[in-house]
mmCIF file of C-alpha atoms and ligand atoms in Angstrom:
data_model
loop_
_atom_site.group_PDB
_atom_site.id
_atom_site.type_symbol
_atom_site.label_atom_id
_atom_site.label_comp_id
_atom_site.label_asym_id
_atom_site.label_seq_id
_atom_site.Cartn_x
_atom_site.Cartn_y
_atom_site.Cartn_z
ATOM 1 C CA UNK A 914 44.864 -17.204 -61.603
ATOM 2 C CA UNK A 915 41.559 -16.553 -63.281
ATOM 3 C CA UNK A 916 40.666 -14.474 -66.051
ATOM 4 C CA UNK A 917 38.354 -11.231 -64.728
ATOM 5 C CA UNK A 918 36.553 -11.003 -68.050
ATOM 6 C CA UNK A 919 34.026 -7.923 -68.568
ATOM 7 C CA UNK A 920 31.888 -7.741 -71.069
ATOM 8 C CA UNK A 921 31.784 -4.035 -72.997
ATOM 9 C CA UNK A 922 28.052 -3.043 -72.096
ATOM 10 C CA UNK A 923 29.072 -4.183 -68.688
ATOM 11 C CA UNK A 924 31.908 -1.433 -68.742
ATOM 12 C CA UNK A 925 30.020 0.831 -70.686
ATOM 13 C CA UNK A 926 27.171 0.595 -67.990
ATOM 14 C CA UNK A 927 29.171 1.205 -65.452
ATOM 15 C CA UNK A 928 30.837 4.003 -66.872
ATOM 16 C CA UNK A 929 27.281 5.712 -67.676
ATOM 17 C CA UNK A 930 26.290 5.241 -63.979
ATOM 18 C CA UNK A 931 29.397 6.419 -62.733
ATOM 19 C CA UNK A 932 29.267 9.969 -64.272
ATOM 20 C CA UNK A 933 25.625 9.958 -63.769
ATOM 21 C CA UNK A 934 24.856 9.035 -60.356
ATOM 22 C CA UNK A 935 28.160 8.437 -58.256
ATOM 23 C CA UNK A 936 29.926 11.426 -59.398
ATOM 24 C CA UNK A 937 33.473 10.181 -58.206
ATOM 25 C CA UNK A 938 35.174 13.776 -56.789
ATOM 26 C CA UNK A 939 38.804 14.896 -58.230
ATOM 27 C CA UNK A 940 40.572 13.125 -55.431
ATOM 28 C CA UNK A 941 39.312 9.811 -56.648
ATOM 29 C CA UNK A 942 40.323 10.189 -60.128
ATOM 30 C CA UNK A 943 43.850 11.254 -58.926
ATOM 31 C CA UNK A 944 44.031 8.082 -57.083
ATOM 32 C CA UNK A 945 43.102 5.890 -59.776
ATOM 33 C CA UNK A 946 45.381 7.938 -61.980
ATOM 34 C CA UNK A 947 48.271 7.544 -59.529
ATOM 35 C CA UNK A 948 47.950 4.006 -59.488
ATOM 36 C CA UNK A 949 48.079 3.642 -63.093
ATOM 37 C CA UNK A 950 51.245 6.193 -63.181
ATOM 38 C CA UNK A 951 53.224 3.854 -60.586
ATOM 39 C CA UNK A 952 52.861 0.776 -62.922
ATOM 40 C CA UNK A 953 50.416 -0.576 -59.838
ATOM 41 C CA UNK A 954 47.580 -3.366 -60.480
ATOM 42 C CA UNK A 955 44.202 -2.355 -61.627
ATOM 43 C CA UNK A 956 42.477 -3.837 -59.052
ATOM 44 C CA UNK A 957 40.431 -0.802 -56.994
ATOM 45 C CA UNK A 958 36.918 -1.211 -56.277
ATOM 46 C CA UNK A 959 34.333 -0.006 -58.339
ATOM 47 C CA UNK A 960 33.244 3.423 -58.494
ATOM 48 C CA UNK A 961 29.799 2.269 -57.671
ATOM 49 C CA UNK A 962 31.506 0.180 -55.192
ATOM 50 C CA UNK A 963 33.350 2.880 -53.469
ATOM 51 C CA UNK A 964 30.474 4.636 -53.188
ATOM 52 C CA UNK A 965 28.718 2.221 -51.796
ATOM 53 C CA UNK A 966 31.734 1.993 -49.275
ATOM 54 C CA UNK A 967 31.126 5.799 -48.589
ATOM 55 C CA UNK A 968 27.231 5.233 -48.169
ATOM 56 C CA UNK A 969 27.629 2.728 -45.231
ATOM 57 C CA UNK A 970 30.133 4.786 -43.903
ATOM 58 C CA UNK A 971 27.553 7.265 -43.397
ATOM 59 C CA UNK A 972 24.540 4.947 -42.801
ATOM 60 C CA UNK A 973 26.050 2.656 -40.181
ATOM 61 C CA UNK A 974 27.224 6.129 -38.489
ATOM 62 C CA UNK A 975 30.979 4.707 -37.876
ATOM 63 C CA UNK A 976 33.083 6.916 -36.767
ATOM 64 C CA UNK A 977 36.160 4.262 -36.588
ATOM 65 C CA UNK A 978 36.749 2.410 -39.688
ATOM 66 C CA UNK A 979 39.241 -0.054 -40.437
ATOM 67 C CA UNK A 980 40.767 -1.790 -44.172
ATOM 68 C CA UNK A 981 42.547 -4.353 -44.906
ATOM 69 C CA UNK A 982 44.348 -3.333 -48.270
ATOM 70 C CA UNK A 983 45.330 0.102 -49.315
ATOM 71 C CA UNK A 984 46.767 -0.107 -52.618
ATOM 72 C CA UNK A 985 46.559 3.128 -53.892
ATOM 73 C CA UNK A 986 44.207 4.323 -51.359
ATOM 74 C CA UNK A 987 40.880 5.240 -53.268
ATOM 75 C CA UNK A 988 38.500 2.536 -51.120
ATOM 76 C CA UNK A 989 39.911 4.649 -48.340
ATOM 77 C CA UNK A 990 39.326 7.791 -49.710
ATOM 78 C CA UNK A 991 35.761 7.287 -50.270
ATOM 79 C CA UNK A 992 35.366 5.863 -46.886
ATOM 80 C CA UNK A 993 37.485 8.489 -44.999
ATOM 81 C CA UNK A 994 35.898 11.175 -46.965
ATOM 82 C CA UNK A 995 32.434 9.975 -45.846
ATOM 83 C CA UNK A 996 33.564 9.932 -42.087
ATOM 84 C CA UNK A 997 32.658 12.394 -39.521
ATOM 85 C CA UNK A 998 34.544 15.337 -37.525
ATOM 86 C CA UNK A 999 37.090 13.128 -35.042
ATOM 87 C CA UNK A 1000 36.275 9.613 -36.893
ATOM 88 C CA UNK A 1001 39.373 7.782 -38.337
ATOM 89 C CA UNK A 1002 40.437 4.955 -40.520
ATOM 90 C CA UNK A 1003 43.172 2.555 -40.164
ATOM 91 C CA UNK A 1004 44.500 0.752 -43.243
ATOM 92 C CA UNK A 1005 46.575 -2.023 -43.399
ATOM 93 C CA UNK A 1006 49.447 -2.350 -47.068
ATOM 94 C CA UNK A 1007 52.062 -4.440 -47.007
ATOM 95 C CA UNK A 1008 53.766 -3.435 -49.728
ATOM 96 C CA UNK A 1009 55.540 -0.131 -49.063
ATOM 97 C CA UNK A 1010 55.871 1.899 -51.775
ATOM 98 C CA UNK A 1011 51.726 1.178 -52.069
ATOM 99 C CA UNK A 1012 51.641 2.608 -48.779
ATOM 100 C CA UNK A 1013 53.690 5.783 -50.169
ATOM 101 C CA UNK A 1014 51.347 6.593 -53.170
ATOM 102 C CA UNK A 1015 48.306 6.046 -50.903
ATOM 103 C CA UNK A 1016 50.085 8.826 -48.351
ATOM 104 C CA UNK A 1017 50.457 11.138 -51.169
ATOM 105 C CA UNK A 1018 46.642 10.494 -52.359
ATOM 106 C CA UNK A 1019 45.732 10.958 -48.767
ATOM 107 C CA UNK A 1020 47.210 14.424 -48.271
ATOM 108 C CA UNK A 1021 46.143 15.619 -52.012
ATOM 109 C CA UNK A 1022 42.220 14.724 -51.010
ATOM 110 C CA UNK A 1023 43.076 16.671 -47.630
ATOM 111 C CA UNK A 1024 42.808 13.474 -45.248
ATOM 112 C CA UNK A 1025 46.167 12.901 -43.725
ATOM 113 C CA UNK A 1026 45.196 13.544 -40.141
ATOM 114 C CA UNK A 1027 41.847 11.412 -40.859
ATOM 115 C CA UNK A 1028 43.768 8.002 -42.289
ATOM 116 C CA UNK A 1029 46.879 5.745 -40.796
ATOM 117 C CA UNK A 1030 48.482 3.600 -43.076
ATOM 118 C CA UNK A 1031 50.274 0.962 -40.899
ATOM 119 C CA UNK A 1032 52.750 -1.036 -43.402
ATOM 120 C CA UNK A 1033 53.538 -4.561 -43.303
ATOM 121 C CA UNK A 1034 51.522 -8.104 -43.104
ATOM 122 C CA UNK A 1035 47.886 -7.483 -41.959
ATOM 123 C CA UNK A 1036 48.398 -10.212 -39.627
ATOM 124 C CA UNK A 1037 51.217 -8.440 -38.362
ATOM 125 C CA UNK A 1038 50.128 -4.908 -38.085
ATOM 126 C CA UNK A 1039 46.273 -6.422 -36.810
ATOM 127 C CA UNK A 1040 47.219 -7.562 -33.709
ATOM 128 C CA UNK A 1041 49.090 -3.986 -32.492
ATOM 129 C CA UNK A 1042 45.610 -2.682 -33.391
ATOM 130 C CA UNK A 1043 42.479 -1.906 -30.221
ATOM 131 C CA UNK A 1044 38.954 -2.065 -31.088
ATOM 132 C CA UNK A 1045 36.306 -1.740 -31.138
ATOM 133 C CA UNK A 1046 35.992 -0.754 -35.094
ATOM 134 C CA UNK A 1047 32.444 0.027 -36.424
ATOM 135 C CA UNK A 1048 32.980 -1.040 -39.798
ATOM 136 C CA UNK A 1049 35.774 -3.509 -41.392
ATOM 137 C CA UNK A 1050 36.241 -3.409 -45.013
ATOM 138 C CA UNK A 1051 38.800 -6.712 -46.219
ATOM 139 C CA UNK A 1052 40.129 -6.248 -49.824
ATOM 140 C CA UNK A 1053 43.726 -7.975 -49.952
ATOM 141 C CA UNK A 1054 45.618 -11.133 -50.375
ATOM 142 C CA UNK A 1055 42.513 -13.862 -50.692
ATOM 143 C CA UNK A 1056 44.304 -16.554 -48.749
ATOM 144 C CA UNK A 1057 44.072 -14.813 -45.296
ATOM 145 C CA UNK A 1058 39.938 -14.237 -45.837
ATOM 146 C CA UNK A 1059 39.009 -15.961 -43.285
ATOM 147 C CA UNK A 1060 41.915 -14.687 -40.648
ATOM 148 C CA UNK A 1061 40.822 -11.007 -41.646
ATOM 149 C CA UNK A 1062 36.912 -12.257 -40.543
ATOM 150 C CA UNK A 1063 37.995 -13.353 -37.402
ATOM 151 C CA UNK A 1064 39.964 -10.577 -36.972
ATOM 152 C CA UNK A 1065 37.170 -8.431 -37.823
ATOM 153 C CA UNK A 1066 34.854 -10.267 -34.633
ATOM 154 C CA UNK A 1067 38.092 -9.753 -32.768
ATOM 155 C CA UNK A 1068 38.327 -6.022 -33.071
ATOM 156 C CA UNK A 1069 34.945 -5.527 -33.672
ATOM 157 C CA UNK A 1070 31.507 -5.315 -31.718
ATOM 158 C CA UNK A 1071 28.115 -7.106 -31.928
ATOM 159 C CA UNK A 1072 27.063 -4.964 -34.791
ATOM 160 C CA UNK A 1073 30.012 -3.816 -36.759
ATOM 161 C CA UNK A 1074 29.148 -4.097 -40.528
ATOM 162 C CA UNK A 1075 31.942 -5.975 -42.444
ATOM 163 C CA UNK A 1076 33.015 -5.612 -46.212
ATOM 164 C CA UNK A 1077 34.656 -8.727 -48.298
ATOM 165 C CA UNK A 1078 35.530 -7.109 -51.311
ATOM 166 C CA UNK A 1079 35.557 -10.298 -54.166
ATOM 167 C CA UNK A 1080 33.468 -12.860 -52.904
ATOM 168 C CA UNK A 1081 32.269 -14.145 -56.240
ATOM 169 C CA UNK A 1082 35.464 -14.058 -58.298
ATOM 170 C CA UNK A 1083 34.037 -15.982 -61.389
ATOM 171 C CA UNK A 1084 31.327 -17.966 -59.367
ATOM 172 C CA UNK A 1085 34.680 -19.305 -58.111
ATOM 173 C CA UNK A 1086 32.296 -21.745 -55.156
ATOM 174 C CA UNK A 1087 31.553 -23.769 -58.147
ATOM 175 C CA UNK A 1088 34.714 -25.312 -58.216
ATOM 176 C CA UNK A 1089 37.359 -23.537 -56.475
ATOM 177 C CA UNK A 1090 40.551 -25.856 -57.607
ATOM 178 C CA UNK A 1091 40.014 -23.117 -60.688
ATOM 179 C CA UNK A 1092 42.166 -20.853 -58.701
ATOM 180 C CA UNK A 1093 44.450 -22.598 -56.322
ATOM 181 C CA UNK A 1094 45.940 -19.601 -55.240
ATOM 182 C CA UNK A 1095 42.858 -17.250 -54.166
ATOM 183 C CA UNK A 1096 39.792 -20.489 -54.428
ATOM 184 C CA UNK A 1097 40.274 -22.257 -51.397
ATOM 185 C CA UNK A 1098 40.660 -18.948 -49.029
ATOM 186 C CA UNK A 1099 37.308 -17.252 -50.610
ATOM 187 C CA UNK A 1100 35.575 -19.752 -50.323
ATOM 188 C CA UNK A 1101 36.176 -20.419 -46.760
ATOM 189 C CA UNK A 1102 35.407 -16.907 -46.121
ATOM 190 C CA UNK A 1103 32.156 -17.202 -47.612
ATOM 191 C CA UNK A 1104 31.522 -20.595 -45.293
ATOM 192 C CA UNK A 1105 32.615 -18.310 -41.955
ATOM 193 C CA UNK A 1106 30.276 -15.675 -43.175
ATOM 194 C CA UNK A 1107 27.632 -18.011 -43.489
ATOM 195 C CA UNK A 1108 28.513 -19.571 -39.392
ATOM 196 C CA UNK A 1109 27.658 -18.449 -36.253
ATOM 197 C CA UNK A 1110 29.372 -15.646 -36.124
ATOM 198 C CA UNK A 1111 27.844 -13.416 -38.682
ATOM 199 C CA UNK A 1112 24.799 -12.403 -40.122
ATOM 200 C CA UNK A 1113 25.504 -11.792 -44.129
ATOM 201 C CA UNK A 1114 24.714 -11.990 -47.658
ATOM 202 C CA UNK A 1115 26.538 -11.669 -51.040
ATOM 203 C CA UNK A 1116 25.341 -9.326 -53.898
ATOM 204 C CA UNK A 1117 26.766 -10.594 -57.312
ATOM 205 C CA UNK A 1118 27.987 -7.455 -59.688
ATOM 206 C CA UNK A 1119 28.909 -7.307 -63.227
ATOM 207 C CA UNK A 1120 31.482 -4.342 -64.558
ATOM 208 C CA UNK A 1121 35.033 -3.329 -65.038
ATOM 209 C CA UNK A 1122 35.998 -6.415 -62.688
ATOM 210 C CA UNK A 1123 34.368 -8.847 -64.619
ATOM 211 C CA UNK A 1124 31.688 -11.228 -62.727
ATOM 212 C CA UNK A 1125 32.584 -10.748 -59.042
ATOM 213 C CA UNK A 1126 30.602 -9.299 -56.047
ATOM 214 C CA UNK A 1127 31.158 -8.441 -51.841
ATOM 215 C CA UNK A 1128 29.797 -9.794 -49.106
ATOM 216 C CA UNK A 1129 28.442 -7.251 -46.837
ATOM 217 C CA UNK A 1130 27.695 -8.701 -43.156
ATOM 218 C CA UNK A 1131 27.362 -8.019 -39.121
ATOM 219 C CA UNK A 1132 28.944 -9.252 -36.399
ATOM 220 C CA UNK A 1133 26.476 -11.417 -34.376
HETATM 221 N N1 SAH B 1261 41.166 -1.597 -51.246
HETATM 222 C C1 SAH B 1261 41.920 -1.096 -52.389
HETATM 223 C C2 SAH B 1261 42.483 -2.222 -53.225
HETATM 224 C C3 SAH B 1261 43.375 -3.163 -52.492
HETATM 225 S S1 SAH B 1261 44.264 -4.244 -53.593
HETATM 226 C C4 SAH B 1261 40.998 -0.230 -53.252
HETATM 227 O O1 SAH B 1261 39.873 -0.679 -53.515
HETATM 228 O O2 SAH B 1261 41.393 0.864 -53.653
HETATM 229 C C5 SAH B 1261 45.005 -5.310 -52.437
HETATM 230 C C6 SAH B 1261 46.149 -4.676 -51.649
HETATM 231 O O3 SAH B 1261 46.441 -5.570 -50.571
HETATM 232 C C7 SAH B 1261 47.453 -4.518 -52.455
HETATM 233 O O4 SAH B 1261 47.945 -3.216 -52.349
HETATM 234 C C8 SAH B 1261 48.397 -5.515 -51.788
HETATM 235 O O5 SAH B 1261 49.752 -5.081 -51.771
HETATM 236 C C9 SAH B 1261 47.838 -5.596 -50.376
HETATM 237 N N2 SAH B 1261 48.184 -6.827 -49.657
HETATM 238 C C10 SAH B 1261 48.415 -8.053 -50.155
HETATM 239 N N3 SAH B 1261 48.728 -8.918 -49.183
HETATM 240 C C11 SAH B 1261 48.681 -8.223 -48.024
HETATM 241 C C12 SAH B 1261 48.915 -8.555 -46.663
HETATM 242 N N4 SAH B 1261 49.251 -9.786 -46.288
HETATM 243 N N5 SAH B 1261 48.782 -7.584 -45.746
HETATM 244 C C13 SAH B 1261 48.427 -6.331 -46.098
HETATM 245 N N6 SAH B 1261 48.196 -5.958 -47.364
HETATM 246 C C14 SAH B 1261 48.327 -6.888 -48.322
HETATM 247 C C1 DHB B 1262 42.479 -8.814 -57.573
HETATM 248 C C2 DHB B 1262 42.386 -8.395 -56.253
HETATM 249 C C3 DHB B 1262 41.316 -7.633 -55.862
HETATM 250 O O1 DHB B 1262 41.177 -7.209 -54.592
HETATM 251 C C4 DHB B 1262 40.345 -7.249 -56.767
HETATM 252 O O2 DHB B 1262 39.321 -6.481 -56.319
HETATM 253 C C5 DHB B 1262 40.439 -7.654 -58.082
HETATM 254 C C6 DHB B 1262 41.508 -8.452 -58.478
HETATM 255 C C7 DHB B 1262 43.622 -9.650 -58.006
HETATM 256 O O3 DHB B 1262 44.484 -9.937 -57.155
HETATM 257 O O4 DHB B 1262 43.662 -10.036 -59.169
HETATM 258 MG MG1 MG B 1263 39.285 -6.302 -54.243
#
């Protein structure tokens, strides 16, 4: 594994544009609390991330959404929230006691009939799914990147926007034998993104996480 290291003025930034511009909601902070309160990993998005999430929620105008990695549930939560009347997100945990905390976070934030949590291996539960999804936002186990991409052309359109959540991971393309475990899958991710079948760019970020960033992308 490799060491997310943050900096303090990093965190300290982050917290400072957090209260001041995202304004995360009650229902956020009870997922993030929930996670920690269930002994689960740390490893949500951003605030200023899930934002984000909301914002092209709401700019792309999807109205079907789809995630690859629940955890707790507060990526979906900003992107459910952000959804309109009759839109609906699908996310995909295998791990199901995740699955049961994210239910729980779901119904507190009022969103039960607006989410589906289907439980078990993504590349299980993925094919059962029907397209097309408008927006496809992949945030689990590293290895399967690349599967999740094509999954995402698969169920998507010419035009859905796609989301890799931690496509820098410690500048990991500089060598990726640094990680053996995640390396070699982000990195092919970022060499798919950067094919035929996308159109897509990474933005670097710098916070809680340590040095890591998304890729944010269409399908072609
Ligand atoms: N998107 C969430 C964080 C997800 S953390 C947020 O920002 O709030 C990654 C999650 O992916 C974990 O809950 C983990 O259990 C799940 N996961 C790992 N491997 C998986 C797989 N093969 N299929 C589905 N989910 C998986
Ligand atoms: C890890 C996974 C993530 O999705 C993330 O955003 C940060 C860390 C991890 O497995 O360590
Ligand atoms: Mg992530």
């Amino acid at each position: 594994m490799i060491e997310h290291a943050a900096k303090p003025e990093w965190v300290d930034a982050e917290r400072w544009l957090t209260t001041t511009v995202v304004k995360p909601g009650p229902e956020h902070e009870r997922a993030l609390r929930s996670a920690v309160e269930r002994g689960m990993p740390a490893i949500e998005v951003q605030p200023t991330a899930g934002k984000l999430l909301s914002l092209l929620v709401r700019i792309s105008g999807a109205r079907r959404v789809l995630e690859v990695g629940t955890l707790a549930g507060y990526s979906s939560v900003w992107m459910a929230q952000a959804l309109p009347d009759g839109g609906h997100l699908d996310t995909l945990e295998y791990l199901p006691e995740h699955a049961e905390v994210a239910r729980e976070n779901f119904a507190a934030a009022g969103l039960t009939e607006r989410v589906t949590v289907h439980v078990g291996a993504a590349l299980t539960t993925l094919p059962r799914l029907e397209g097309p999804y408008d927006l496809v936002f992949i945030d689990a186990d590293k290895q399967n990147d690349a599967a999740y991409l094509e999954w995402a052309v698969r169920l998507g359109r010419p035009g859905t926007v796609v989301v890799l959540d931690n496509a820098v991971w410690e500048g990991i393309m500089l060598d990726p034998r640094r990680d053996e475990e995640n390396g070699p899958g982000i990195v092919e991710a970022l060499e798919l993104l950067g094919g035929p079948l996308f159109d897509a760019t990474v933005i670097q970020t710098a916070g809680s996480k340590g040095w890591d960033g998304f890729a944010l992308a269409v399908v072609k």
